[in-house]
Coordinates of N, CA and C in Angstrom, one line a residue:
M8 N 47.0 73.5 136.7 CA 48.3 74.1 137.0 C 49.3 72.9 137.0
H9 N 50.5 73.2 136.3 CA 51.5 72.2 136.2 C 52.8 72.6 137.0
L10 N 53.4 71.7 137.7 CA 54.6 72.0 138.4 C 55.8 71.4 137.6
L11 N 56.8 72.2 137.5 CA 58.0 71.8 136.8 C 59.1 71.5 137.8
K12 N 59.5 70.3 137.8 CA 60.6 69.9 138.7 C 62.0 70.1 138.0
I13 N 62.8 70.9 138.6 CA 64.1 71.2 138.0 C 65.2 70.4 138.8
K14 N 65.9 69.6 138.1 CA 67.0 68.8 138.8 C 68.3 69.4 138.5
G15 N 69.2 69.3 139.5 CA 70.6 69.8 139.3 C 71.3 68.9 138.3
P16 N 72.5 69.3 137.9 CA 73.3 68.5 136.9 C 73.6 67.2 137.5
S17 N 73.7 66.2 136.6 CA 74.0 64.9 137.0 C 75.5 64.8 137.5
F18 N 75.8 63.6 138.1 CA 77.1 63.4 138.5 C 78.1 63.5 137.4
R19 N 77.7 63.0 136.2 CA 78.6 63.0 135.1 C 78.9 64.4 134.6
A20 N 77.8 65.2 134.6 CA 77.9 66.6 134.1 C 78.8 67.4 135.1
R21 N 78.6 67.2 136.5 CA 79.4 67.9 137.5 C 80.8 67.5 137.3
S22 N 81.1 66.2 137.1 CA 82.5 65.8 136.9 C 83.1 66.4 135.7
F23 N 82.4 66.6 134.6 CA 82.9 67.2 133.4 C 83.2 68.7 133.7
I24 N 82.3 69.4 134.4 CA 82.5 70.8 134.7 C 83.8 70.9 135.5
F25 N 83.9 70.1 136.5 CA 85.1 70.1 137.4 C 86.4 69.9 136.6
L26 N 86.4 68.9 135.8 CA 87.6 68.6 135.0 C 87.9 69.8 134.0
F27 N 86.9 70.3 133.4 CA 87.1 71.5 132.5 C 87.7 72.6 133.2
V28 N 87.2 73.0 134.4 CA 87.7 74.1 135.1 C 89.1 73.8 135.6
F29 N 89.4 72.6 136.1 CA 90.7 72.2 136.6 C 91.7 72.3 135.5
F30 N 91.5 71.7 134.3 CA 92.5 71.7 133.2 C 92.6 73.1 132.6
T31 N 91.5 73.9 132.5 CA 91.7 75.2 132.0 C 92.6 76.0 132.9
G32 N 92.4 75.9 134.2 CA 93.2 76.7 135.1 C 94.7 76.2 135.1
Y33 N 94.8 74.9 134.9 CA 96.2 74.3 134.9 C 97.0 74.7 133.7
T34 N 96.3 74.7 132.5 CA 97.1 75.1 131.3 C 97.3 76.6 131.1
Y35 N 96.4 77.4 131.7 CA 96.5 78.8 131.6 C 97.7 79.3 132.3
G36 N 98.1 78.8 133.5 CA 99.2 79.3 134.3 C 100.4 78.4 134.3
Q37 N 100.9 78.0 133.1 CA 102.0 77.1 133.0 C 103.2 77.6 133.7
N38 N 103.8 76.8 134.5 CA 105.0 77.2 135.2 C 106.3 76.5 134.6
Y39 N 107.4 77.2 134.5 CA 108.6 76.7 134.0 C 109.7 77.0 135.0
N40 N 110.4 75.9 135.5 CA 111.5 76.1 136.4 C 112.8 76.1 135.7
M41 N 113.8 76.8 136.3 CA 115.1 76.8 135.7 C 115.7 75.4 135.6
T42 N 116.1 75.0 134.4 CA 116.7 73.7 134.2 C 117.4 73.8 132.8
N43 N 117.9 72.7 132.3 CA 118.5 72.7 131.0 C 117.4 72.5 130.0
G44 N 117.2 73.3 129.0 CA 116.2 73.0 128.0 C 115.8 74.2 127.2
V45 N 114.9 74.0 126.2 CA 114.4 75.0 125.3 C 112.9 74.9 125.3
I46 N 112.2 76.0 125.4 CA 110.7 76.0 125.3 C 110.3 77.1 124.3
N47 N 109.1 76.8 123.6 CA 108.5 77.8 122.8 C 107.2 78.2 123.4
T48 N 107.1 79.4 124.0 CA 105.9 79.9 124.7 C 105.8 81.4 124.7
C49 N 104.6 81.9 124.8 CA 104.5 83.4 125.0 C 103.6 83.6 126.2
S50 N 103.5 82.7 127.1 CA 102.8 82.9 128.4 C 103.4 82.0 129.4
G51 N 103.0 82.3 130.7 CA 103.4 81.4 131.8 C 104.4 82.1 132.7
N52 N 104.8 81.4 133.7 CA 105.7 81.9 134.8 C 107.0 81.2 134.8
F53 N 108.1 81.9 135.0 CA 109.4 81.4 135.0 C 110.0 81.6 136.4
Y54 N 110.4 80.4 137.0 CA 110.9 80.4 138.3 C 112.4 79.9 138.4
D55 N 113.0 80.1 139.5 CA 114.3 79.5 139.7 C 114.1 78.0 139.8
S56 N 115.1 77.2 140.0 CA 115.0 75.7 140.0 C 114.1 75.1 141.1
G57 N 113.8 75.9 142.1 CA 113.0 75.4 143.2 C 111.5 75.5 142.9
G58 N 111.1 76.3 141.9 CA 109.7 76.5 141.6 C 109.0 77.5 142.5
P59 N 107.7 77.6 142.3 CA 106.9 78.6 143.0 C 106.8 78.2 144.5
G60 N 106.8 79.2 145.4 CA 106.5 79.0 146.8 C 107.4 77.9 147.5
S61 N 108.7 77.9 147.1 CA 109.5 76.9 147.7 C 110.3 77.4 148.9
G62 N 110.0 78.5 149.4 CA 110.6 79.0 150.7 C 111.9 79.7 150.6
P63 N 112.6 79.9 151.8 CA 113.8 80.7 151.8 C 115.0 80.1 151.1
N64 N 115.1 78.8 151.0 CA 116.2 78.2 150.2 C 115.6 77.5 149.0
S65 N 115.3 78.4 148.0 CA 114.5 77.9 146.9 C 115.3 77.0 145.9
Y66 N 116.4 77.5 145.5 CA 117.2 76.8 144.5 C 118.3 76.0 145.1
G67 N 119.0 75.1 144.4 CA 120.0 74.3 144.9 C 121.4 74.8 144.7
N68 N 122.4 74.2 145.3 CA 123.8 74.5 145.2 C 124.4 73.8 144.0
N69 N 125.6 74.4 143.6 CA 126.3 73.8 142.5 C 125.5 73.5 141.2
Q70 N 124.6 74.5 140.9 CA 123.8 74.3 139.7 C 124.4 75.1 138.5
N71 N 124.3 74.5 137.3 CA 124.8 75.2 136.1 C 123.8 74.8 135.0
F72 N 122.8 75.6 134.8 CA 121.7 75.4 133.8 C 121.7 76.4 132.7
V73 N 121.3 76.0 131.5 CA 121.0 76.9 130.4 C 119.6 76.6 129.9
F74 N 118.8 77.7 130.0 CA 117.4 77.5 129.6 C 117.0 78.6 128.6
T75 N 116.4 78.2 127.5 CA 116.1 79.2 126.4 C 114.6 79.3 126.2
I76 N 114.1 80.5 126.2 CA 112.7 80.7 125.9 C 112.5 81.4 124.6
C77 N 111.8 80.7 123.6 CA 111.6 81.3 122.3 C 110.1 81.5 122.1
P78 N 109.8 82.5 121.2 CA 108.4 82.8 120.9 C 107.7 81.6 120.2
E79 N 106.4 81.6 120.2 CA 105.6 80.6 119.5 C 105.5 80.9 118.0
V80 N 105.6 82.2 117.6 CA 105.4 82.6 116.2 C 106.6 83.3 115.7
S81 N 107.1 82.9 114.5 CA 108.2 83.6 113.9 C 108.0 85.1 113.8
G82 N 108.9 85.9 114.1 CA 108.8 87.3 114.0 C 108.5 88.0 115.4
Q83 N 108.0 87.2 116.3 CA 107.8 87.7 117.7 C 109.1 87.8 118.5
L84 N 109.1 88.6 119.5 CA 110.2 88.7 120.4 C 109.8 88.3 121.9
T85 N 110.6 87.5 122.5 CA 110.3 87.1 123.9 C 110.6 88.2 124.9
Q86 N 109.8 88.4 125.9 CA 109.9 89.3 127.0 C 109.8 88.5 128.3
V87 N 110.6 88.9 129.3 CA 110.4 88.3 130.6 C 110.5 89.4 131.7
D88 N 109.5 89.5 132.5 CA 109.3 90.5 133.6 C 109.6 89.9 134.9
F89 N 110.7 90.2 135.6 CA 111.0 89.6 136.9 C 110.3 90.4 138.0
T90 N 109.4 89.7 138.7 CA 108.6 90.4 139.7 C 109.1 90.1 141.1
V91 N 109.9 89.1 141.3 CA 110.6 88.7 142.6 C 112.0 88.4 142.2
W92 N 113.0 88.9 143.0 CA 114.4 88.6 142.7 C 115.2 88.7 144.0
N93 N 115.9 87.6 144.3 CA 116.8 87.5 145.5 C 117.8 86.3 145.3
T94 N 119.0 86.6 145.0 CA 120.0 85.5 145.0 C 121.2 86.0 145.8
Q95 N 122.2 85.0 146.1 CA 123.4 85.4 146.8 C 124.2 86.4 146.0
A96 N 124.5 87.6 146.4 CA 125.2 88.6 145.7 C 126.6 88.0 145.3
N97 N 126.9 88.1 144.0 CA 128.2 87.8 143.4 C 128.5 86.3 143.5
L98 N 127.6 85.5 144.0 CA 127.8 84.0 144.2 C 126.9 83.2 143.3
D99 N 125.6 83.5 143.3 CA 124.6 82.8 142.5 C 124.2 83.8 141.4
I100 N 124.5 83.5 140.2 CA 124.4 84.5 139.1 C 123.6 84.0 137.9
L101 N 122.7 84.9 137.5 CA 121.9 84.6 136.3 C 122.4 85.5 135.2
S102 N 122.9 84.9 134.0 CA 123.3 85.7 132.9 C 122.2 85.5 131.8
I103 N 121.9 86.7 131.1 CA 120.8 86.7 130.1 C 121.4 87.1 128.8
Y104 N 121.1 86.2 127.7 CA 121.7 86.4 126.4 C 120.5 86.7 125.4
N105 N 120.8 87.6 124.5 CA 119.8 88.1 123.5 C 119.9 87.1 122.2
G106 N 119.4 85.9 122.4 CA 119.5 84.9 121.3 C 119.2 83.5 121.8
S107 N 119.4 82.6 120.9 CA 119.0 81.2 121.2 C 120.0 80.4 121.9
D108 N 121.2 80.9 122.3 CA 122.2 80.2 123.1 C 123.2 81.2 123.7
T109 N 124.1 80.7 124.4 CA 125.1 81.5 125.2 C 126.1 82.2 124.3
S110 N 126.1 81.9 123.0 CA 127.0 82.6 122.1 C 126.4 84.0 121.6
A111 N 125.1 84.2 122.0 CA 124.5 85.4 121.6 C 125.0 86.6 122.5
P112 N 124.7 87.8 122.1 CA 125.1 89.0 122.9 C 124.6 88.9 124.3
L113 N 125.4 89.3 125.3 CA 125.1 89.2 126.7 C 124.3 90.5 127.0
L114 N 123.1 90.3 127.5 CA 122.3 91.5 128.0 C 122.7 91.9 129.4
G115 N 123.2 91.0 130.2 CA 123.6 91.4 131.5 C 123.7 90.2 132.4
T116 N 124.4 90.4 133.6 CA 124.5 89.3 134.6 C 123.9 89.9 135.9
F117 N 123.2 89.1 136.7 CA 122.4 89.6 137.8 C 122.6 88.7 139.0
S118 N 122.7 89.3 140.2 CA 122.7 88.6 141.4 C 122.5 89.6 142.5
G119 N 122.1 89.1 143.7 CA 121.9 90.0 144.8 C 120.4 90.2 145.1
N120 N 120.1 91.4 145.7 CA 118.7 91.7 146.1 C 117.9 92.3 145.0
A121 N 116.7 92.8 145.4 CA 115.8 93.3 144.4 C 116.3 94.5 143.6
A122 N 117.2 95.3 144.3 CA 117.8 96.4 143.6 C 118.7 96.0 142.4
N123 N 119.1 94.8 142.4 CA 120.0 94.3 141.3 C 119.2 93.3 140.4
S124 N 117.9 93.4 140.4 CA 117.0 92.5 139.6 C 117.2 92.8 138.1
P125 N 117.0 91.8 137.3 CA 116.9 92.0 135.8 C 115.7 92.9 135.4
D126 N 114.7 92.9 136.3 CA 113.5 93.7 136.0 C 112.8 93.1 134.8
F127 N 112.8 94.0 133.7 CA 112.2 93.6 132.5 C 113.2 93.5 131.4
V128 N 113.3 92.3 130.8 CA 114.2 92.0 129.7 C 113.5 91.6 128.4
S129 N 114.0 92.0 127.3 CA 113.3 91.7 126.0 C 114.4 91.4 124.9
A130 N 114.0 90.4 124.1 CA 114.8 90.2 122.9 C 114.7 91.5 122.0
T131 N 115.7 91.8 121.2 CA 115.7 93.0 120.4 C 115.4 92.7 119.0
P132 N 114.9 93.7 118.2 CA 114.5 93.5 116.8 C 115.6 92.9 115.9
D133 N 116.9 93.1 116.2 CA 117.9 92.5 115.4 C 118.2 91.0 115.8
N134 N 117.5 90.5 116.8 CA 117.6 89.1 117.2 C 116.5 88.3 116.4
L135 N 117.0 87.7 115.3 CA 116.0 87.1 114.4 C 115.4 85.8 115.0
S136 N 116.0 85.2 116.0 CA 115.3 84.1 116.7 C 114.2 84.5 117.6
G137 N 114.3 85.7 118.1 CA 113.3 86.2 119.1 C 113.5 85.6 120.5
C138 N 114.5 84.8 120.7 CA 114.7 84.0 121.9 C 115.5 84.8 122.9
L139 N 115.3 84.4 124.2 CA 116.2 84.8 125.3 C 116.8 83.6 125.9
T140 N 118.1 83.6 126.2 CA 118.7 82.5 126.9 C 119.2 82.9 128.3
F141 N 118.9 82.0 129.2 CA 119.3 82.3 130.6 C 120.3 81.2 131.1
Q142 N 121.4 81.7 131.6 CA 122.4 80.7 132.2 C 122.5 81.0 133.7
W143 N 122.2 80.0 134.5 CA 122.2 80.1 135.9 C 123.3 79.3 136.5
I144 N 124.1 79.9 137.3 CA 125.2 79.2 138.0 C 125.2 79.6 139.5
S145 N 125.0 78.6 140.4 CA 125.0 78.8 141.8 C 126.3 78.2 142.4
N146 N 126.7 78.7 143.5 CA 128.0 78.2 144.1 C 127.7 77.0 145.0
E147 N 128.7 76.6 145.8 CA 128.6 75.3 146.5 C 127.8 75.4 147.8
S148 N 127.5 76.6 148.3 CA 126.8 76.7 149.6 C 125.8 77.9 149.6
G149 N 124.8 77.7 150.4 CA 123.9 78.8 150.7 C 122.9 79.0 149.5
A150 N 121.7 79.5 149.8 CA 120.7 79.8 148.8 C 119.7 80.8 149.4
T151 N 119.0 81.5 148.5 CA 118.0 82.5 149.0 C 116.7 82.1 148.3
T152 N 115.8 83.1 148.2 CA 114.4 82.9 147.7 C 114.4 82.8 146.2
G153 N 115.4 83.2 145.5 CA 115.4 83.0 144.0 C 114.6 84.0 143.3
W154 N 113.8 83.6 142.2 CA 113.1 84.6 141.4 C 111.8 84.1 140.9
E155 N 110.9 85.0 140.6 CA 109.7 84.7 139.8 C 109.6 85.7 138.7
A156 N 109.1 85.3 137.5 CA 109.0 86.1 136.4 C 107.9 85.7 135.5
V157 N 107.4 86.7 134.7 CA 106.2 86.4 133.8 C 106.7 86.5 132.4
I158 N 106.4 85.5 131.6 CA 106.8 85.4 130.2 C 105.7 85.9 129.3
S159 N 106.1 86.7 128.3 CA 105.2 87.2 127.2 C 106.0 87.4 125.9
C160 N 105.3 87.7 124.8 CA 105.9 88.0 123.6 C 105.3 89.2 122.9
F161 N 105.9 89.8 122.0 CA 105.3 90.9 121.2 C 105.8 90.9 119.8
L162 N 105.1 91.5 118.9 CA 105.4 91.6 117.5 C 106.0 93.0 117.3
P163 N 107.2 93.2 117.0 CA 107.8 94.6 116.9 C 107.3 95.3 115.7
C164 N 107.3 96.6 115.8 CA 107.0 97.4 114.6 C 108.1 97.3 113.6
Q165 N 107.8 97.3 112.4 CA 108.8 97.3 111.4 C 109.5 98.6 111.2
T166 N 110.7 98.6 110.6 CA 111.4 99.9 110.3 C 111.0 100.4 108.9
I167 N 110.5 101.6 108.8 CA 110.1 102.2 107.6 C 111.0 103.4 107.3
N168 N 111.7 103.4 106.2 CA 112.5 104.6 105.8 C 111.8 105.3 104.6
T169 N 111.5 106.6 104.7 CA 110.8 107.3 103.7 C 111.7 108.2 102.9
F170 N 111.3 108.5 101.7 CA 112.2 109.3 100.8 C 111.3 110.3 100.0
L171 N 111.7 111.5 99.8 CA 111.1 112.5 98.9 C 111.7 112.3 97.6
D172 N 111.0 111.7 96.6 CA 111.5 111.5 95.3 C 111.5 112.7 94.4
S173 N 110.5 113.5 94.5 CA 110.4 114.7 93.7 C 109.4 115.7 94.3
A174 N 109.6 117.0 94.0 CA 108.7 118.0 94.4 C 108.5 119.1 93.4
S175 N 107.3 119.6 93.3 CA 107.1 120.7 92.4 C 106.3 121.8 93.1
P176 N 106.8 123.0 93.3 CA 108.2 123.4 92.9 C 109.3 122.7 93.6
E177 N 110.5 122.7 93.1 CA 111.6 122.0 93.7 C 112.2 122.8 94.9
P178 N 112.8 122.1 95.9 CA 113.4 122.7 97.0 C 114.6 123.6 96.6
N179 N 114.8 124.7 97.3 CA 116.0 125.5 97.0 C 117.3 124.8 97.6
D180 N 118.4 125.5 97.5 CA 119.7 124.9 98.0 C 119.7 124.6 99.5
D181 N 118.8 125.3 100.2 CA 118.8 125.0 101.7 C 117.8 123.9 102.0
G182 N 117.1 123.3 101.0 CA 116.1 122.2 101.2 C 114.7 122.7 101.5
Y183 N 114.4 124.0 101.3 CA 113.1 124.5 101.6 C 112.4 124.7 100.3
I184 N 111.1 124.5 100.3 CA 110.2 124.8 99.2 C 109.4 126.0 99.5
K185 N 109.7 127.1 98.7 CA 109.0 128.4 99.0 C 107.9 128.5 98.0
V186 N 106.7 128.8 98.5 CA 105.5 129.0 97.7 C 104.7 130.2 98.2
C187 N 103.9 130.7 97.3 CA 103.0 131.7 97.7 C 101.7 131.1 98.2
V188 N 100.9 131.9 99.0 CA 99.6 131.4 99.5 C 98.7 131.0 98.3
G189 N 98.2 129.8 98.4 CA 97.3 129.3 97.4 C 98.0 128.6 96.2
E190 N 99.3 128.6 96.2 CA 100.0 127.9 95.2 C 100.1 126.4 95.5
E191 N 99.9 125.6 94.4 CA 99.9 124.1 94.6 C 101.3 123.6 94.8
I192 N 101.4 122.6 95.6 CA 102.7 121.9 95.9 C 102.4 120.4 95.6
T193 N 103.3 119.8 94.8 CA 103.1 118.3 94.5 C 104.4 117.6 95.0
L194 N 104.1 116.6 95.9 CA 105.2 115.9 96.5 C 105.0 114.4 96.1
T195 N 106.1 113.8 95.7 CA 106.1 112.3 95.4 C 107.1 111.6 96.3
G196 N 106.6 110.6 97.0 CA 107.5 109.9 97.9 C 107.5 108.4 97.7
S197 N 108.4 107.8 98.4 CA 108.5 106.3 98.4 C 109.1 105.9 99.8
A198 N 109.1 104.6 100.0 CA 109.6 104.1 101.3 C 110.2 102.7 101.1
T199 N 111.0 102.3 102.0 CA 111.5 100.9 102.1 C 110.9 100.3 103.5
F200 N 110.6 99.1 103.5 CA 110.0 98.4 104.7 C 110.8 97.2 105.1
S201 N 111.0 97.1 106.4 CA 111.8 96.0 106.9 C 111.1 94.7 106.8
S202 N 109.7 94.7 106.8 CA 108.9 93.5 106.6 C 108.2 93.6 105.3
D203 N 107.1 94.3 105.2 CA 106.3 94.5 104.0 C 105.6 95.8 104.0
S204 N 105.0 96.1 102.8 CA 104.3 97.4 102.7 C 102.8 97.3 102.8
A205 N 102.3 96.2 103.3 CA 100.9 96.0 103.4 C 100.2 97.1 104.2
G206 N 99.2 97.7 103.7 CA 98.5 98.7 104.4 C 99.2 100.1 104.4
A207 N 100.3 100.2 103.7 CA 101.0 101.5 103.6 C 100.3 102.5 102.7

């Protein structure tokens, strides 16, 4: 009879496992605080300038930041889902633009309690950059809990316009094709695609 002695992982192996788990967790939940800048990402959390869990006075006074979130892949559109929202009503204001800077169309301005939250905002298909731009302006006094939001992206469906090129028998003046039971109908069509016709 032989006994097999099983040893636990070495110190080096345990250290590697710990570092792998630590860095995997760290990179998976990337946090972005409101500041001046531009990022390209399709995941992570977006917070007011105070960051996550910063208490009742989260952001600072007299702030004026412009922060742009763009997708990682061309053709994608940025989405941001606000899960927590509370700023001083009509005093500390977040403006959201449908594009890569504040010259883009304004999607809305937001302040106050959760009833006035941006909720879910998304870049629109006519926004070729796919970016959303956030301008944050706080007044000289007072602050509240700020916001928390989740960043994601999506690839929009393309626009397809279809056309009836010919029909046999031909439609009548009202646009109807009248046939008898069992009679053959031949339709020929085409389409235009906003992206491409692959798989059509």
